[in-house]
Coordinates of C-alpha atoms in Angstrom, one line a residue:
Chain J
M776 CA 54.8 -114.0 70.5
S777 CA 55.1 -111.3 73.2
Q778 CA 51.4 -110.2 71.9
S779 CA 50.1 -113.4 72.8
E780 CA 51.6 -113.5 76.4
K781 CA 50.1 -109.9 77.1
G782 CA 46.6 -110.9 75.5
S783 CA 43.7 -112.4 77.1
G784 CA 43.1 -115.2 74.9
P785 CA 44.1 -118.7 75.6
S786 CA 47.9 -119.4 75.0
R787 CA 49.2 -120.9 72.0
R788 CA 50.3 -124.1 73.6
T789 CA 46.8 -124.9 75.2
F790 CA 45.1 -123.9 72.2
L791 CA 47.2 -126.2 70.3
S792 CA 46.8 -129.3 72.4
G793 CA 42.9 -128.7 72.4
A794 CA 42.9 -128.7 68.6
L795 CA 44.9 -131.9 68.6
A796 CA 42.6 -133.6 71.0
A797 CA 39.5 -132.7 69.0
G798 CA 41.1 -133.7 66.0
G799 CA 41.9 -137.2 67.5
A800 CA 38.5 -137.8 68.6
A801 CA 37.0 -137.0 65.1
A802 CA 39.5 -139.5 63.5
T803 CA 38.5 -142.6 65.4
A804 CA 34.9 -142.0 64.7
G805 CA 35.2 -141.7 60.9
V806 CA 32.8 -138.8 60.0
A807 CA 32.1 -137.5 63.7
Q808 CA 29.6 -135.4 65.0
A809 CA 31.2 -132.8 67.4
Q810 CA 30.4 -133.1 70.8
Q811 CA 31.2 -129.9 72.0
P812 CA 32.2 -126.5 70.3
D813 CA 35.7 -126.6 68.6
P814 CA 37.7 -123.7 70.5
A815 CA 39.8 -123.5 67.4
I816 CA 36.7 -121.6 66.0
T817 CA 34.8 -120.3 69.2
E818 CA 37.8 -118.7 70.6
L819 CA 39.5 -115.9 68.7
P820 CA 43.2 -116.7 68.3
D821 CA 46.1 -114.0 68.7
W822 CA 46.5 -114.1 64.8
S823 CA 43.1 -112.9 64.1
R824 CA 43.0 -110.1 66.7
Y825 CA 46.4 -108.6 66.8
N826 CA 48.7 -107.3 63.7
G827 CA 51.3 -109.4 62.6
E828 CA 54.9 -108.3 61.6
G829 CA 55.3 -106.0 58.8
V830 CA 57.1 -106.5 55.5
D831 CA 60.5 -105.3 56.7
A832 CA 60.6 -108.1 59.5
R833 CA 61.8 -111.0 57.1
P834 CA 63.8 -109.8 54.2
Y835 CA 65.0 -113.2 53.4
G836 CA 62.1 -115.5 54.9
S837 CA 62.3 -118.8 56.8
P838 CA 59.7 -121.6 57.2
S839 CA 57.1 -121.3 60.1
E840 CA 58.4 -121.9 63.8
F841 CA 55.8 -124.8 63.7
E842 CA 58.2 -126.3 61.0
S843 CA 61.5 -126.1 62.9
H844 CA 61.7 -129.9 62.9
V845 CA 62.1 -130.0 59.1
V846 CA 65.8 -129.9 59.0
R847 CA 68.8 -131.8 57.6
R848 CA 70.1 -134.4 60.1
N849 CA 73.7 -136.3 60.4
V850 CA 74.0 -139.7 61.8
E851 CA 77.3 -139.4 63.9
W852 CA 78.5 -142.9 63.8
L853 CA 78.9 -142.9 60.1
T854 CA 82.0 -140.7 59.6
A855 CA 85.1 -139.8 61.6
D856 CA 84.1 -136.3 61.5
T857 CA 81.5 -133.9 60.2
V858 CA 83.9 -132.1 57.3
S859 CA 84.2 -135.2 55.2
S860 CA 80.7 -136.3 55.8
V861 CA 77.0 -136.4 54.9
N862 CA 73.5 -135.4 56.1
F863 CA 70.1 -136.1 55.1
T864 CA 67.1 -134.5 53.5
P865 CA 63.9 -134.8 55.4
L866 CA 62.1 -136.5 52.5
H867 CA 59.4 -137.5 54.9
E868 CA 58.4 -133.9 55.6
L869 CA 58.4 -132.9 52.1
D870 CA 55.9 -133.2 49.1
G871 CA 55.8 -132.6 45.3
I872 CA 59.3 -133.0 43.6
I873 CA 61.2 -129.7 44.3
T874 CA 63.6 -129.9 47.3
P875 CA 63.9 -126.5 49.1
N876 CA 67.5 -125.2 48.9
G877 CA 68.0 -125.1 52.9
L878 CA 67.2 -128.7 53.0
C879 CA 69.2 -130.3 50.3
F880 CA 71.5 -133.1 51.6
E881 CA 75.1 -132.0 52.1
R882 CA 78.2 -134.2 51.2
H883 CA 81.7 -132.6 51.7
H884 CA 85.0 -134.0 51.7
S885 CA 86.7 -131.1 53.3
G886 CA 83.9 -129.0 54.5
I887 CA 82.0 -126.0 52.8
A888 CA 84.6 -123.8 51.0
E889 CA 83.2 -120.1 51.3
I890 CA 84.1 -118.6 48.1
D891 CA 84.0 -114.9 46.9
P892 CA 82.5 -115.0 43.6
G893 CA 84.7 -112.1 42.4
Q894 CA 87.6 -114.2 43.2
H895 CA 86.5 -117.3 41.5
R896 CA 87.8 -118.5 38.3
L897 CA 86.9 -121.4 35.9
M898 CA 90.0 -122.7 33.7
I899 CA 89.8 -125.0 30.7
N900 CA 92.8 -126.7 29.7
G901 CA 94.5 -130.0 28.4
L902 CA 93.5 -131.1 25.0
V903 CA 92.0 -127.8 23.6
E904 CA 93.1 -125.3 21.2
T905 CA 93.4 -122.4 23.7
P906 CA 93.3 -123.1 27.4
L907 CA 90.8 -120.4 28.8
V908 CA 89.9 -118.6 32.0
F909 CA 86.6 -117.3 32.7
T910 CA 85.1 -115.2 35.6
M911 CA 81.5 -115.6 37.0
E912 CA 80.5 -112.6 34.8
D913 CA 82.2 -114.4 31.6
L914 CA 79.8 -117.4 32.7
M915 CA 76.6 -115.4 33.0
R916 CA 77.3 -114.3 29.5
F917 CA 76.6 -117.6 27.7
P918 CA 73.3 -118.8 26.6
R919 CA 71.7 -120.4 29.6
E920 CA 69.2 -123.3 30.3
N921 CA 66.9 -124.5 33.1
R922 CA 66.6 -128.2 34.1
V923 CA 65.2 -130.0 36.7
Y924 CA 67.3 -133.0 37.9
F925 CA 67.9 -135.1 40.9
L926 CA 71.1 -135.6 42.6
E927 CA 71.6 -138.5 44.5
C928 CA 74.7 -139.7 46.4
A929 CA 76.1 -143.2 45.1
A930 CA 76.2 -144.1 48.7
N931 CA 72.3 -143.5 49.3
S932 CA 71.1 -146.3 51.1
G933 CA 74.4 -147.8 51.3
M934 CA 74.1 -148.5 55.2
E935 CA 71.2 -150.8 54.3
W936 CA 73.0 -153.6 52.3
R937 CA 73.4 -155.9 55.0
G938 CA 69.7 -155.4 56.2
A939 CA 67.6 -152.7 57.7
Q940 CA 69.5 -150.3 59.7
L941 CA 68.2 -146.9 60.2
N942 CA 64.7 -146.2 61.0
G943 CA 63.6 -143.4 58.6
C944 CA 63.4 -142.6 55.0
Q945 CA 65.4 -139.4 55.8
Y946 CA 68.3 -141.6 56.7
T947 CA 67.8 -144.7 54.2
H948 CA 67.1 -142.6 51.2
G949 CA 68.0 -139.1 52.1
M950 CA 71.2 -138.3 50.3
I951 CA 69.2 -137.0 47.2
H952 CA 67.7 -133.7 46.5
N953 CA 65.9 -132.6 43.2
V954 CA 66.1 -128.6 42.2
Q955 CA 65.7 -126.7 39.1
Y956 CA 69.4 -125.7 37.7
T957 CA 70.2 -122.6 35.7
G958 CA 73.4 -122.6 34.2
V959 CA 75.2 -122.9 30.8
P960 CA 75.6 -126.3 28.8
L961 CA 79.2 -127.6 29.4
R962 CA 79.5 -128.2 25.6
Y963 CA 79.3 -124.4 25.0
I964 CA 82.3 -123.6 27.3
L965 CA 84.4 -126.6 26.1
Q966 CA 83.7 -125.5 22.5
E967 CA 85.0 -122.0 23.4
A968 CA 88.3 -123.2 24.3
G969 CA 88.3 -125.7 21.2
L970 CA 88.6 -129.6 21.7
K971 CA 91.3 -131.4 20.1
S972 CA 90.6 -134.4 17.9
S973 CA 91.9 -136.5 20.7
A974 CA 89.8 -135.3 23.3
A975 CA 88.0 -138.1 25.0
W976 CA 87.5 -137.5 28.5
I977 CA 87.2 -134.6 31.1
L978 CA 88.4 -133.9 34.7
P979 CA 86.5 -131.5 36.6
E980 CA 88.0 -130.1 39.7
G981 CA 86.7 -128.2 42.8
A982 CA 88.2 -125.2 44.5
D983 CA 87.7 -126.8 47.9
A984 CA 90.7 -128.4 50.1
A985 CA 89.5 -131.6 48.8
A986 CA 90.1 -130.4 45.1
M987 CA 87.6 -132.9 44.2
T988 CA 88.2 -134.6 40.8
R989 CA 86.4 -137.1 38.6
S990 CA 87.0 -138.6 35.2
I991 CA 83.9 -138.2 32.7
P992 CA 83.7 -139.5 29.3
L993 CA 83.6 -136.5 26.8
E994 CA 80.3 -137.9 25.3
K995 CA 78.5 -137.2 28.5
A996 CA 80.1 -133.9 28.8
L997 CA 78.9 -132.7 25.5
D998 CA 75.6 -134.6 25.9
D999 CA 73.7 -132.8 28.9
C1000 CA 76.2 -131.8 31.5
M1001 CA 76.0 -128.0 32.9
V1002 CA 77.9 -125.6 34.6
A1003 CA 75.2 -124.5 37.0
F1004 CA 75.0 -121.1 39.1
K1005 CA 71.5 -121.0 40.1
M1006 CA 69.4 -123.6 42.0
N1007 CA 65.4 -122.9 42.5
G1008 CA 65.8 -119.5 41.0
E1009 CA 68.6 -118.2 43.3
A1010 CA 72.3 -118.6 43.6
L1011 CA 73.7 -122.1 44.9
R1012 CA 74.0 -122.2 48.5
P1013 CA 77.5 -122.3 49.6
E1014 CA 77.3 -126.0 50.8
Q1015 CA 76.0 -126.8 47.1
G1016 CA 79.0 -125.3 45.5
Y1017 CA 78.5 -121.6 45.3
P1018 CA 79.1 -119.9 43.2
V1019 CA 79.3 -122.7 40.4
R1020 CA 78.9 -126.4 40.2
L1021 CA 78.9 -129.1 37.7
V1022 CA 75.6 -130.9 37.0
V1023 CA 76.0 -134.6 35.6
P1024 CA 72.2 -135.3 35.2
G1025 CA 71.1 -139.2 36.1
W1026 CA 74.9 -139.7 37.6
E1027 CA 76.0 -140.4 40.9
G1028 CA 76.5 -137.3 43.0
N1029 CA 80.1 -137.7 43.5
M1030 CA 80.6 -136.3 40.0
W1031 CA 78.7 -133.2 40.5
V1032 CA 81.9 -131.3 41.2
K1033 CA 81.1 -128.4 43.4
W1034 CA 83.0 -125.2 43.6
L1035 CA 84.1 -125.8 40.0
R1036 CA 87.2 -124.3 39.2
R1037 CA 89.0 -126.3 36.5
I1038 CA 88.1 -128.6 33.7
E1039 CA 91.0 -130.6 32.2
V1040 CA 90.4 -132.4 28.7
G1041 CA 92.3 -135.6 28.1
D1042 CA 92.5 -138.8 26.2
K1043 CA 92.3 -141.3 28.8
P1044 CA 90.6 -141.5 32.6
W1045 CA 92.7 -140.4 35.4
H1046 CA 91.6 -143.2 38.0
H1047 CA 91.7 -140.7 40.8
R1048 CA 91.0 -141.6 44.4
E1049 CA 87.3 -140.7 44.1
E1050 CA 87.0 -143.5 41.2
T1051 CA 89.5 -146.3 42.6
S1052 CA 89.3 -146.2 46.6
K1053 CA 86.0 -144.7 46.6
Y1054 CA 83.0 -145.0 44.1
T1055 CA 84.0 -148.5 42.9
D1056 CA 81.8 -151.5 43.9
L1057 CA 83.4 -154.5 45.4
F1058 CA 82.1 -157.7 44.3
P1059 CA 82.0 -161.2 46.7
S1060 CA 84.6 -162.4 44.3
G1061 CA 87.1 -159.7 45.5
K1062 CA 86.8 -157.8 42.1
A1063 CA 85.3 -154.4 41.9
R1064 CA 83.1 -152.7 39.4
R1065 CA 84.5 -149.3 38.3
F1066 CA 82.9 -146.3 36.3
T1067 CA 79.4 -147.4 37.7
W1068 CA 78.0 -143.9 36.7
E1069 CA 74.4 -144.0 36.3
M1070 CA 71.8 -144.0 39.3
D1071 CA 69.1 -146.7 38.5
A1072 CA 65.5 -146.4 38.9
K1073 CA 64.6 -146.1 42.6
S1074 CA 61.6 -145.2 44.7
V1075 CA 60.6 -144.9 48.4
I1076 CA 57.5 -144.3 50.2
T1077 CA 58.1 -141.0 52.2
N1078 CA 54.6 -141.1 54.0
P1079 CA 54.0 -143.1 56.1
S1080 CA 57.4 -144.1 57.0
P1081 CA 58.9 -144.6 60.7
Q1082 CA 59.5 -140.7 61.1
A1083 CA 55.9 -140.1 59.6
P1084 CA 53.7 -142.7 61.3
I1085 CA 49.7 -142.8 60.7
A1086 CA 48.3 -140.8 63.6
H1087 CA 44.7 -140.7 62.2
G1088 CA 43.6 -144.2 62.8
P1089 CA 41.7 -146.5 60.3
G1090 CA 40.1 -145.0 57.3
R1091 CA 41.1 -142.7 54.4
T1092 CA 44.8 -142.9 54.2
I1093 CA 47.2 -141.6 51.8
I1094 CA 50.4 -143.2 50.6
T1095 CA 52.9 -141.0 48.9
G1096 CA 56.6 -141.2 47.8
I1097 CA 59.0 -140.3 45.1
A1098 CA 60.9 -142.2 42.2
W1099 CA 63.4 -141.5 39.9
S1100 CA 65.9 -142.9 37.2
G1101 CA 69.1 -141.8 36.0
R1102 CA 68.2 -143.2 32.8
G1103 CA 65.2 -141.5 32.1
T1104 CA 61.5 -140.7 33.4
I1105 CA 59.2 -142.7 35.6
P1106 CA 55.9 -143.8 33.6
R1107 CA 54.7 -145.8 36.4
V1108 CA 55.1 -146.7 40.2
D1109 CA 53.5 -150.0 41.9
V1110 CA 52.7 -150.1 45.6
T1111 CA 51.9 -153.1 47.9
L1112 CA 50.3 -153.1 50.9
D1113 CA 51.0 -156.7 51.6
G1114 CA 54.9 -157.2 51.4
G1115 CA 54.8 -157.8 47.5
K1116 CA 51.7 -160.5 47.6
N1117 CA 49.5 -157.8 45.5
W1118 CA 50.5 -155.0 43.8
H1119 CA 48.5 -151.5 42.8
Q1120 CA 49.6 -149.1 40.3
A1121 CA 50.2 -145.8 42.0
R1122 CA 49.0 -142.5 40.6
M1123 CA 51.7 -140.3 39.2
S1124 CA 51.2 -136.6 39.9
G1125 CA 53.1 -133.4 39.0
P1126 CA 55.5 -132.7 36.1
S1127 CA 57.6 -135.9 34.8
F1128 CA 61.2 -134.5 33.5
N1129 CA 63.9 -136.7 32.6
K1130 CA 66.1 -137.8 35.4
S1131 CA 63.9 -135.8 37.8
M1132 CA 62.2 -137.0 41.0
H1133 CA 58.6 -138.2 40.3
R1134 CA 55.8 -137.9 42.7
F1135 CA 53.4 -140.7 43.5
Y1136 CA 50.3 -141.2 45.6
Y1137 CA 48.1 -144.4 46.7
E1138 CA 45.0 -143.7 48.2
F1139 CA 43.3 -146.5 50.3
D1140 CA 40.9 -147.2 53.1
W1141 CA 43.1 -148.6 55.9
D1142 CA 41.2 -151.1 58.3
G1143 CA 43.8 -150.8 60.9
S1144 CA 45.5 -154.1 60.3
P1145 CA 49.2 -154.1 60.1
L1146 CA 50.7 -153.3 56.7
L1147 CA 54.1 -154.2 54.9
L1148 CA 54.4 -151.4 52.3
Q1149 CA 56.6 -151.2 49.2
S1150 CA 57.0 -149.2 46.2
R1151 CA 58.4 -150.3 42.8
A1152 CA 59.3 -147.8 40.2
H1153 CA 59.6 -148.4 36.3
D1154 CA 61.6 -146.4 34.0
S1155 CA 61.3 -145.2 30.9
T1156 CA 63.8 -147.9 29.5
G1157 CA 61.6 -150.9 30.7
Y1158 CA 63.9 -151.3 33.7
V1159 CA 61.9 -152.3 37.1
Q1160 CA 63.1 -151.5 40.6
P1161 CA 64.5 -154.7 42.0
T1162 CA 64.3 -156.4 45.5
K1163 CA 67.4 -155.9 47.6
E1164 CA 67.7 -159.7 47.6
A1165 CA 67.7 -159.6 43.8
L1166 CA 70.7 -157.0 44.1
R1167 CA 72.5 -158.9 46.7
E1168 CA 72.5 -162.2 44.8
I1169 CA 74.6 -160.5 42.3
R1170 CA 76.5 -157.9 44.1
G1171 CA 76.9 -159.2 47.8
E1172 CA 76.9 -157.2 50.8
N1173 CA 80.0 -155.0 50.2
S1174 CA 79.6 -152.8 47.2
I1175 CA 78.6 -149.9 49.5
Y1176 CA 77.3 -147.9 46.7
H1177 CA 74.1 -148.1 44.1
N1178 CA 71.6 -149.6 46.5
N1179 CA 68.5 -149.2 44.6
G1180 CA 66.3 -152.2 46.1
I1181 CA 62.9 -151.9 47.2
Q1182 CA 62.2 -150.6 50.6
T1183 CA 59.8 -151.8 52.9
W1184 CA 57.9 -150.2 55.9
Y1185 CA 56.1 -152.2 58.5
V1186 CA 52.9 -150.4 59.7
N1187 CA 51.1 -151.9 63.0
E1188 CA 48.0 -151.6 64.4
K1189 CA 48.7 -148.3 66.1
G1190 CA 50.1 -146.6 62.9
V1191 CA 53.8 -146.9 64.1
V1192 CA 56.1 -147.4 61.3
E1193 CA 59.5 -149.5 61.1
N1194 CA 62.2 -150.3 58.6
V1195 CA 62.1 -153.8 58.1
E1196 CA 63.5 -156.5 55.4
V1197 CA 60.9 -159.3 54.3
S1198 CA 61.3 -162.7 52.7
Chain X
E148 CA 74.6 -128.9 17.1
G149 CA 77.4 -130.1 14.9
E150 CA 78.9 -126.8 14.2
A151 CA 81.1 -125.3 17.2
R152 CA 79.7 -122.0 18.4
K153 CA 82.0 -119.8 19.7
F154 CA 80.8 -116.8 21.9
G155 CA 84.2 -114.9 22.1
L156 CA 84.0 -115.1 26.1
G157 CA 86.9 -115.8 28.6
R158 CA 90.7 -115.2 27.9
P159 CA 93.7 -117.4 27.2
A160 CA 95.3 -119.0 30.3
L161 CA 98.8 -118.0 30.9
P162 CA 101.6 -120.6 31.5
E163 CA 102.0 -119.8 35.2
E164 CA 98.3 -120.2 35.8
L165 CA 98.2 -123.5 34.3
A166 CA 101.2 -124.6 36.2
A167 CA 99.4 -123.4 39.3
W168 CA 96.2 -125.3 39.1
D169 CA 97.1 -128.5 37.0
I170 CA 98.4 -130.8 39.4
D171 CA 96.8 -133.9 38.4
V172 CA 98.8 -137.1 37.7
R173 CA 97.7 -140.1 35.6
P174 CA 98.5 -144.0 35.9
D175 CA 100.8 -143.5 32.9
G176 CA 102.9 -141.0 34.8
E177 CA 101.4 -137.8 32.8
G178 CA 101.4 -135.0 35.3
L179 CA 104.2 -136.1 37.6
P180 CA 106.5 -133.2 38.4
E181 CA 110.5 -133.4 38.7
G182 CA 111.3 -134.5 41.9
S183 CA 112.1 -137.7 44.2
G184 CA 112.0 -138.8 47.9
T185 CA 113.1 -141.9 50.0
V186 CA 111.3 -144.1 52.3
A187 CA 113.6 -142.8 55.2
E188 CA 112.5 -139.1 54.4
G189 CA 109.0 -140.1 53.9
E190 CA 108.7 -141.8 57.2
E191 CA 110.0 -138.6 59.2
I192 CA 107.3 -136.5 57.3
Y193 CA 104.6 -139.1 57.7
L194 CA 105.5 -139.5 61.5
Q195 CA 105.1 -135.7 61.7
K196 CA 102.1 -135.0 59.5
C197 CA 100.2 -138.2 59.0
A198 CA 100.3 -140.6 61.8
S199 CA 98.4 -138.7 64.1
C200 CA 95.5 -139.7 62.1
H201 CA 96.7 -142.8 60.0
G202 CA 98.7 -144.4 62.7
D203 CA 102.4 -145.1 62.9
F204 CA 101.9 -148.1 60.6
G205 CA 99.4 -146.9 58.3
E206 CA 96.9 -148.9 60.5
G207 CA 94.5 -146.1 60.7
I208 CA 93.3 -144.6 64.0
G209 CA 89.8 -144.6 65.2
R210 CA 87.6 -143.9 62.2
W211 CA 90.4 -142.4 60.1
P212 CA 91.3 -144.5 57.0
A213 CA 93.9 -147.1 57.1
L214 CA 96.7 -147.0 54.6
S215 CA 98.0 -150.5 54.9
G216 CA 97.2 -154.0 55.6
G217 CA 94.2 -155.9 54.5
G218 CA 95.8 -158.1 52.2
G219 CA 93.5 -161.0 51.2
T220 CA 90.2 -159.5 52.7
L221 CA 88.6 -158.3 49.8
S222 CA 86.5 -161.4 49.1
S223 CA 85.6 -161.8 53.1
E224 CA 82.7 -160.5 55.1
D225 CA 84.8 -157.3 56.3
P226 CA 87.1 -156.2 53.6
V227 CA 89.7 -153.9 54.5
K228 CA 90.4 -151.6 51.5
T229 CA 93.9 -150.0 51.7
V230 CA 96.6 -148.6 49.2
G231 CA 98.4 -152.2 49.5
S232 CA 94.9 -154.1 49.3
Y233 CA 92.9 -152.3 47.0
W234 CA 94.1 -149.3 45.1
P235 CA 94.8 -150.2 41.4
F236 CA 97.5 -147.2 40.6
L237 CA 100.3 -145.7 42.7
S238 CA 99.6 -142.3 40.6
T239 CA 96.5 -141.9 42.6
V240 CA 98.3 -142.0 45.7
Y241 CA 100.7 -139.2 44.6
D242 CA 97.8 -137.1 43.3
Y243 CA 95.6 -137.6 46.3
V244 CA 98.3 -137.0 48.8
H245 CA 99.5 -133.8 47.0
R246 CA 95.9 -132.3 46.5
A247 CA 94.2 -132.9 49.6
M248 CA 96.5 -134.3 52.3
P249 CA 97.1 -133.3 55.2
F250 CA 93.5 -133.2 56.1
G251 CA 92.9 -129.6 57.1
N252 CA 96.3 -128.1 55.5
A253 CA 95.8 -129.2 51.9
Q254 CA 98.5 -128.6 49.4
S255 CA 101.3 -127.9 51.9
L256 CA 103.6 -130.3 50.8
S257 CA 106.4 -130.0 48.5
D258 CA 106.9 -132.3 45.2
D259 CA 109.9 -134.1 46.9
E260 CA 107.8 -134.4 50.0
V261 CA 105.1 -136.3 48.3
Y262 CA 107.4 -138.5 46.2
A263 CA 109.0 -139.4 49.9
L264 CA 105.6 -140.0 51.4
T265 CA 104.6 -142.1 48.4
A266 CA 107.7 -144.1 48.8
Y267 CA 106.9 -144.7 52.6
I268 CA 103.4 -145.8 51.7
L269 CA 104.8 -148.4 49.6
Y270 CA 107.1 -149.4 52.1
L271 CA 104.1 -149.5 54.7
N272 CA 102.6 -152.1 52.4
F273 CA 105.6 -154.3 51.7
I274 CA 105.6 -153.1 48.0
V275 CA 109.1 -152.2 48.4
E276 CA 110.9 -153.6 51.2
D277 CA 114.2 -151.5 50.9
Y278 CA 114.3 -148.9 53.4
D279 CA 117.0 -146.7 51.2
F280 CA 114.6 -147.0 48.2
E281 CA 114.3 -143.5 46.4
L282 CA 110.9 -142.9 44.5
S283 CA 111.3 -140.4 41.6
K284 CA 109.5 -139.3 38.6
D285 CA 111.9 -141.4 36.5
N286 CA 111.1 -144.7 38.3
F287 CA 107.6 -144.1 39.1
T288 CA 105.6 -146.2 36.5
E289 CA 107.7 -149.3 37.1
I290 CA 105.8 -149.9 40.3
T291 CA 102.6 -151.6 40.2
L292 CA 100.0 -152.2 43.2
P293 CA 98.8 -155.4 43.8
N294 CA 95.3 -155.1 43.1
E295 CA 95.5 -153.2 39.7
G296 CA 93.8 -155.9 37.5
Q297 CA 90.8 -156.7 39.7
F298 CA 88.8 -153.9 38.5
F299 CA 86.1 -154.4 35.8
V300 CA 84.1 -151.7 33.8
D301 CA 80.4 -151.4 34.8
D302 CA 78.5 -154.3 33.3
R303 CA 75.0 -153.8 34.6
E304 CA 73.5 -153.7 31.3
E305 CA 74.6 -157.2 30.4
V306 CA 74.3 -158.8 33.9
E307 CA 71.4 -157.0 35.7
F308 CA 69.2 -155.5 32.7
E309 CA 67.7 -158.7 31.2
E310 CA 66.4 -159.9 34.5
F311 CA 65.4 -156.4 35.9
K312 CA 63.3 -155.4 32.7
R313 CA 60.8 -158.4 32.6
E314 CA 57.3 -157.1 33.4
P315 CA 56.6 -157.8 37.0
C316 CA 54.1 -160.0 38.8
M317 CA 51.1 -158.1 40.2
K318 CA 48.6 -160.3 41.7
N319 CA 49.1 -163.4 44.1
C320 CA 52.9 -163.2 43.6
K321 CA 53.7 -165.0 47.0
E322 CA 52.4 -167.7 49.4
S323 CA 53.4 -165.7 52.4
V324 CA 55.7 -162.8 53.9
E325 CA 57.6 -162.9 56.8
I326 CA 59.7 -160.0 58.6
T327 CA 63.2 -161.0 58.5
M328 CA 65.1 -158.1 59.8
R329 CA 64.2 -155.1 61.7
A330 CA 66.1 -151.7 62.1
R331 CA 64.5 -151.0 65.5
V332 CA 66.3 -154.1 67.1
L333 CA 69.7 -152.6 66.0
D334 CA 68.7 -149.1 67.4
V335 CA 71.5 -147.0 66.0
T336 CA 69.1 -144.3 64.4
P337 CA 69.6 -140.9 66.1
E338 CA 66.5 -139.3 67.5
D339 CA 65.4 -136.7 70.0
E340 CA 64.8 -137.9 73.7
A341 CA 61.0 -137.0 73.3
A342 CA 60.6 -139.3 70.3
R343 CA 62.6 -142.0 72.3
K344 CA 60.4 -141.9 75.3
E345 CA 57.3 -141.9 73.0
R346 CA 58.5 -144.9 71.6
E347 CA 59.6 -146.7 74.8
A348 CA 56.1 -146.2 76.3

């Protein structure tokens, strides 16, 4: 930017505000005639005149500085500290189905373990013929697979059980990411140790200070679980479990043990802290559901949303969002503009993978009157995303986890968007 | 599938390695190490290493978790879920304290210290009342926690799916729609100063 300050052209700041003003005028008039020449065209910008940085300037590239607001954010009051805490993916700024690695939400219980992969080991023990130890090099010598899966925290939307709380889909729905994992099917690794006939459960354990453990039935472990070392083509990020994590497709994020160091095979579940005190769902009766593993079909409109208002005024308007199901694919999403009186089938776009995010669009002409937007996902099992009220009738308001209720956004005449609940 | 393939990767784990990492404990007592500790010993360790976050009586300080109390609150509007009121198994207390506590200095407690702390947590919850009580590998599984029977296995398929798998209404589904709750009224969302000013303008 030093070149721009020395140059004779307009500064970037004045240039940008000029462009915005021109754009705004055009929008209110529909297909507008330009009243005066657009300086974005008639004035030569710095980037069309001066050379930019060379190929050695950005060995690992970053987003444009104009995208610096597209970041993970946390909510301070949610947790006692930031070490056992969560932050949120900026869903309202993203499109398609793949979450960029640097924006994938984080959930740690004792912070980010920074692990030297040369010192990392994976142990398999318990009800196996031969307990084994693997290095990262060993793991890389198994046949690999590539799969796209969503990872949703069981507590995603958990703050919304009692009603509309947080103003933005980043906060209400952002404990989710969707990436392509490269890794080894877990069954290859378990078979290497040889399962005993009494084997029925596994207990994966992390190498971080929380030493996270969960009980997973062997059937799931042998079906589609993976031991993954790459996400979106590159090594896992430290905050996502570098050098290796468990992938448990369709199941609550807590089970996707990061920094995976050990898997014990047993004949019964362990009932550890993360499946008794936490990740159990309290009902109004005072009893609690346990082992609620699958994440049910869910969707949210990401644009417009409270952090992404409609800035262009009436006219052509794009509604877009994401839908996913832990039990299959998403063949269909319905969208309503009037709070659920009438529904329209949205247009699905992009790849449709099992237990992955799906992208939907609904295009319409906005007349400028207020809207009550909702989306409703259907999954390949025939399950239709319920309203929050339908869930609360069964589960009450204190189950914390597994809130897949339909989200409502209120859009006012100015295009400002708010998180609301409707009758 | 079917036939288990072997790739000849990895090497056998040694007994010392298994002993170093395999510390998990189950409700039936599998995994419990040799050892013991009393309520009195536990109180001393607790006051030194735990009370600054969890409070002198396990009541929890600030937003840090409470370990005791909350009896009879689970069906109320504000349930207080503690070891005494909610946790089903004592083995989870031993396992979790041993593997992950104190927060910031995990796996620094000896097996006997964890027995003592577990005994003290029972005492804080009035599950044992004798200050001289000693918890050991031998008597561990004799103790049951009050809420053990209050958990049921995921029943969504039976309880929810029949209703949620119906073909939904598409046209003229409701007479009217009213807004019943607004996040903006609560105003607890983080936002930058510029966004706040713009919103208030």
